[in-house]
Short mmCIF file of C-alpha atoms in Angstrom, two decimals:
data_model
loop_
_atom_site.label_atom_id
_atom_site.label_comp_id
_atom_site.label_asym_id
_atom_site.label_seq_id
_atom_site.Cartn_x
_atom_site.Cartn_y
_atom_site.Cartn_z
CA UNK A 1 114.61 87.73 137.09
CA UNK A 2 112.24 90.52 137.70
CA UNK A 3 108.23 90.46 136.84
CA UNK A 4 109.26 93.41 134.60
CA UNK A 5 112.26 91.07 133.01
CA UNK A 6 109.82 88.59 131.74
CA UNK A 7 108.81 87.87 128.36
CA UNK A 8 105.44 89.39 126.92
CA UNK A 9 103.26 86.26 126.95
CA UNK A 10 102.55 84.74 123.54
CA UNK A 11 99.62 81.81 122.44
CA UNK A 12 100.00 80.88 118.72
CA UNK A 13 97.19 80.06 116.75
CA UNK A 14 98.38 78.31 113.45
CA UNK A 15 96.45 76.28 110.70
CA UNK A 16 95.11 75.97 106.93
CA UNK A 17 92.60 78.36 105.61
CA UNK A 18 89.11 78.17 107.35
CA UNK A 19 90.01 76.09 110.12
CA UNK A 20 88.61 78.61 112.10
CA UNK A 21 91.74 79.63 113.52
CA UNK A 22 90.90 83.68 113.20
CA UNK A 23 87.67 83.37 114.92
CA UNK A 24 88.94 81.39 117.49
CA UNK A 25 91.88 83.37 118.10
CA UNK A 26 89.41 86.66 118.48
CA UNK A 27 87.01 84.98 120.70
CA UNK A 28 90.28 83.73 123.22
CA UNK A 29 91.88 87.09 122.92
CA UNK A 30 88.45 89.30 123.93
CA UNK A 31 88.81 86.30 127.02
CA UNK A 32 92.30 86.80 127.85
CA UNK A 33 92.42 90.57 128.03
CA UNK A 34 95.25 90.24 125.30
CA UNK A 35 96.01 91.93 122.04
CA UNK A 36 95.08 89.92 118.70
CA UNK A 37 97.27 89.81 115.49
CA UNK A 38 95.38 88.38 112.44
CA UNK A 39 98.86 87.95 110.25
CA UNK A 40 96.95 86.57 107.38
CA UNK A 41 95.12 90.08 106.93
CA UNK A 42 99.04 91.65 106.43
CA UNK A 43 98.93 89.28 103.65
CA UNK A 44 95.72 89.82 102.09
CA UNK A 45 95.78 93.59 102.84
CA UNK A 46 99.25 93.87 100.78
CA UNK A 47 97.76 91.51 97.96
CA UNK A 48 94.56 94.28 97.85
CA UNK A 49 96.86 96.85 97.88
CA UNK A 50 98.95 95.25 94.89
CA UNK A 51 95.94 94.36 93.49
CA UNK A 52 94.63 98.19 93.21
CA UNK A 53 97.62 99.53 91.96
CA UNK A 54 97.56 97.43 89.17
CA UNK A 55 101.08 95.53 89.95
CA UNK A 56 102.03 92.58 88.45
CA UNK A 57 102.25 89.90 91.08
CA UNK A 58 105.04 87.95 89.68
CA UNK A 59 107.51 91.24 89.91
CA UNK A 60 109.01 90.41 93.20
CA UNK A 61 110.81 93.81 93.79
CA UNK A 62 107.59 95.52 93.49
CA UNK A 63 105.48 93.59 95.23
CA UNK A 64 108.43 93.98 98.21
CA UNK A 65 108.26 97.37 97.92
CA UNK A 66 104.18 96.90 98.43
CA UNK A 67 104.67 95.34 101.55
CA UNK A 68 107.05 97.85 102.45
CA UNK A 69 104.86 101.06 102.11
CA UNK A 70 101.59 99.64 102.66
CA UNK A 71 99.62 101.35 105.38
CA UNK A 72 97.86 98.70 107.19
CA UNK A 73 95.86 99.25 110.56
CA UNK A 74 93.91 97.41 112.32
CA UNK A 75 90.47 99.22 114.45
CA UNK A 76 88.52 97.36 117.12
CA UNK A 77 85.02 98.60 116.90
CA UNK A 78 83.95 97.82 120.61
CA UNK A 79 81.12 96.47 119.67
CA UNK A 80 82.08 92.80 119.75
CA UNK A 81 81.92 92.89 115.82
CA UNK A 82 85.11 92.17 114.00
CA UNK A 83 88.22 94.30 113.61
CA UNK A 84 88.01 96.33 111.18
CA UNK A 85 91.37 96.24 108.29
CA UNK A 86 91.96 99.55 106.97
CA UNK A 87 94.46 99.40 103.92
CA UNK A 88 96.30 103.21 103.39
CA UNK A 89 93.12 104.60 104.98
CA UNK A 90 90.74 102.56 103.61
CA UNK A 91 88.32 100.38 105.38
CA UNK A 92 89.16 97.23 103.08
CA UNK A 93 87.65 94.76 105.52
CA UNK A 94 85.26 93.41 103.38
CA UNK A 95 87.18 93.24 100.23
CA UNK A 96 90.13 91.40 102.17
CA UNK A 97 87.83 88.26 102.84
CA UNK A 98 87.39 87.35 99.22
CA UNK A 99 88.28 84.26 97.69
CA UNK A 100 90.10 86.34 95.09
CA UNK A 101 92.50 88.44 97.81
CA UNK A 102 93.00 85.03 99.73
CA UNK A 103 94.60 83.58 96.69
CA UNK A 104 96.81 86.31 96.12
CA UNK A 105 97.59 86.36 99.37
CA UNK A 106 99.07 82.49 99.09
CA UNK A 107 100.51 83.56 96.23
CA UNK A 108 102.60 86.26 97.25
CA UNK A 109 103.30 84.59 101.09
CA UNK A 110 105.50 82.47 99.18
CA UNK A 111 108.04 85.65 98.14
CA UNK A 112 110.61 85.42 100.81
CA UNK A 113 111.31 89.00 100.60
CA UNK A 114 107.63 89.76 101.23
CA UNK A 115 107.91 87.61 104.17
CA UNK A 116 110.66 89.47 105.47
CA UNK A 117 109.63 93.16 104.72
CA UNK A 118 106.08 92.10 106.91
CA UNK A 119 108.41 90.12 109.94
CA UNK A 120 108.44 93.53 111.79
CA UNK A 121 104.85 95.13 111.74
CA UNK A 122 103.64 91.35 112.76
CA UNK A 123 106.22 91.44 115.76
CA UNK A 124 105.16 94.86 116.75
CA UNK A 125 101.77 93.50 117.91
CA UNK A 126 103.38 91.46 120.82
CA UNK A 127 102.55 94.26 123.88
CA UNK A 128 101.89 93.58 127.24
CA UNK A 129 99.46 92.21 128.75
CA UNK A 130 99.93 89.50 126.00
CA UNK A 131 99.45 88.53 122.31
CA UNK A 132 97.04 85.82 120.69
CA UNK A 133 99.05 85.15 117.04
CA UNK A 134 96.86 83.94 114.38
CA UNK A 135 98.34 82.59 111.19
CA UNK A 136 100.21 79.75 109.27
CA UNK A 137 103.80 80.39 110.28
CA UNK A 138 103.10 82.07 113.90
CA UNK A 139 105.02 79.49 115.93
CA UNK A 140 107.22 78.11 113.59
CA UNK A 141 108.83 81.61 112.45
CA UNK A 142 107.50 84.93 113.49
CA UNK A 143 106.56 83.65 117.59
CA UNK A 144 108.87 80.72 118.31
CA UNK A 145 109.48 81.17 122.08
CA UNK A 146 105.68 81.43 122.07
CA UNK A 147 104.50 79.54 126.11
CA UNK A 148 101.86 77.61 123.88
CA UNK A 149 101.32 77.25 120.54
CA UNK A 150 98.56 75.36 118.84
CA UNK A 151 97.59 74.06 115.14
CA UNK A 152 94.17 74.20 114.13
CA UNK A 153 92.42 72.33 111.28
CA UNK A 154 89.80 70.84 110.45
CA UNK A 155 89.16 68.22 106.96
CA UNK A 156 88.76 69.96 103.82
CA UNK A 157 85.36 69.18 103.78
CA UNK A 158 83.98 70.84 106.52
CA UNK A 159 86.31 73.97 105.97
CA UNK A 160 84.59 74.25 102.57
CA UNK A 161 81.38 74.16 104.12
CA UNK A 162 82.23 76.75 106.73
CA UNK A 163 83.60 79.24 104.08
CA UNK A 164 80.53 78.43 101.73
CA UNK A 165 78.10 79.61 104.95
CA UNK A 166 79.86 82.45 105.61
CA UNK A 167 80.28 84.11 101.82
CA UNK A 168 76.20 82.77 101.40
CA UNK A 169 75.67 84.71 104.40
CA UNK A 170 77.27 87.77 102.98
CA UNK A 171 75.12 87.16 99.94
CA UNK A 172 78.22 86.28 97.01
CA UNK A 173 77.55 84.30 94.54
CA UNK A 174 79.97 80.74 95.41
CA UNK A 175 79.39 76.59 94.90
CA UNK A 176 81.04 74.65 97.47
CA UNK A 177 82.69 72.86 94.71
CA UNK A 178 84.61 75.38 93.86
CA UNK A 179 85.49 75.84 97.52
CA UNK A 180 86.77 72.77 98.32
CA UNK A 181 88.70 73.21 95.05
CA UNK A 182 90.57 76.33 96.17
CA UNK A 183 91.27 75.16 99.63
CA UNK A 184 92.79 72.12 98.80
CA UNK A 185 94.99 74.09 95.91
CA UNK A 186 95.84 76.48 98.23
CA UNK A 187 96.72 74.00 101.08
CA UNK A 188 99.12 72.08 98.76
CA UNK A 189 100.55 75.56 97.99
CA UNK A 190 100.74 76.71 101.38
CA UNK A 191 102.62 73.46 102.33
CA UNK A 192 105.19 72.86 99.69
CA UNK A 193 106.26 76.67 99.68
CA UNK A 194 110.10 76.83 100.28
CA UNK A 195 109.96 79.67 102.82
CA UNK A 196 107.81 78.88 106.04
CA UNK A 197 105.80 76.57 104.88
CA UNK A 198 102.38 75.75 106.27
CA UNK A 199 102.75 73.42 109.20
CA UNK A 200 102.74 72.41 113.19
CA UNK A 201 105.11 73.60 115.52
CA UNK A 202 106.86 70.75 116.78
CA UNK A 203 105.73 71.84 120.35
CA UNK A 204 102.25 72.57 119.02
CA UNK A 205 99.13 71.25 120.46
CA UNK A 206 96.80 69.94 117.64
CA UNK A 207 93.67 70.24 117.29
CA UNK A 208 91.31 68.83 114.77
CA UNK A 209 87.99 71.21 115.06
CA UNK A 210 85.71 68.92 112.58
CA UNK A 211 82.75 69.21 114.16
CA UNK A 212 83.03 71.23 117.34
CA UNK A 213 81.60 74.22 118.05
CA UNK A 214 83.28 77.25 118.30
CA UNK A 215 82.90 77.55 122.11
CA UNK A 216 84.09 73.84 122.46
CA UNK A 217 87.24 74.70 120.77
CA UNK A 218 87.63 77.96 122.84
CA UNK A 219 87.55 76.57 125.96
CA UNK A 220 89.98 73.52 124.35
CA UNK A 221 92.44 76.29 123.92
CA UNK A 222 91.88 78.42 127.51
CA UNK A 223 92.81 75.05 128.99
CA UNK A 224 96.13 75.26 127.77
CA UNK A 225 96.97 78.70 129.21
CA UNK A 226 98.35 78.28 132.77
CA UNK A 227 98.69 81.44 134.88
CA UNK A 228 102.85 81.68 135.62
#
């Protein structure tokens, strides 16, 4: 086989939400050279989307036909500040990190037509030199030839704390009570879903990042990556 005949190289970053998977996955991408898909943004950015037009999210054909013609696009500002989400032209970026579009996000992951009508955009991002996947079904579904794939988590706990910091730090108005309540719904949603459902690879490395830093669990993943 020819260098050209090889596969476009592929890391998998899977896990619950705020297991610091997408931050993670950035910070190894901007160190690989490679491109970055954040396949949870897809989600919330159709959820927005639905969400604006007023749609009713139990209507399955229409919210199909949301994920369909939704515009999404992704902009890297240079600046070593995160991508920027822009939903049919919109710079949404902020909006999509709400607890509110998360849990329509969950929600409408679980429509196996919505799955299918985003399968294509997510597998578009896989371009040479390589692709760092970030998600819950990444290399289970969408990447599974993926050379190394990895689940991330971290207790509820401390995921609850780490969302808590970072919507304080954006100054909304949350109690970490109600945090840990919405995770732990939405993990026990995410799981028992009948399409894709929310866990490790079974060639996945996990990785439990309770309290490690972010670098620690950078440098946990680089490790894995072995020049061919």
């Amino acid at each position: 086989m020819s260098r050209s005949d090889k596969p476009i190289p592929v890391l998998t970053i899977d896990g619950p939400s705020g297991s610091g998977k997408g931050t993670v996955a950035r910070v190894v991408a901007e160190r690989l050279g490679w491109h970055l898909l954040d396949s949870g943004a897809l989600y919330r950015a159709v959820g927005y989307a639905a969400s604006m037009a007023g749609l009713d999210l139990s209507d399955t054909e229409a919210m199909t036909r949301c994920a369909e013609t939704t515009k999404i696009t992704f902009r890297d500002p240079k600046d070593g500040r995160e991508t920027r989400v822009y939903v049919n032209s919109h710079d949404s970026t902020d909006d999509l990190r709400t607890e509110t579009v998360g849990a329509v996000a969950s929600a409408i992951a679980a429509i196996p037509s919505v799955r299918a009508a985003l399968v294509d955009k997510q597998l578009s991002f896989r371009r040479a030199p390589g692709l760092v996947a970030d998600g819950r079904d990444m290399g289970t579904v969408i990447f599974p030839d993926a050379g190394v794939k990895v689940f991330l988590t971290a207790s509820a706990e401390e995921r609850a704390k780490r969302r808590y910091k970072q919507l304080k730090d954006k100054g909304l108005a949350v109690t970490l009570a109600s945090l840990l309540r919405e995770i732990e719904a939405r993990d026990a949603r995410d799981a028992a879903r009948p399409v894709a459902p929310l866990k490790p690879a079974a060639d996945a490395v996990l990785i439990d990042s309770t309290g490690m830093p972010v670098d620690a669990v950078v440098e946990q993943v680089l490790s894995l990556i072995r020049p061919a």
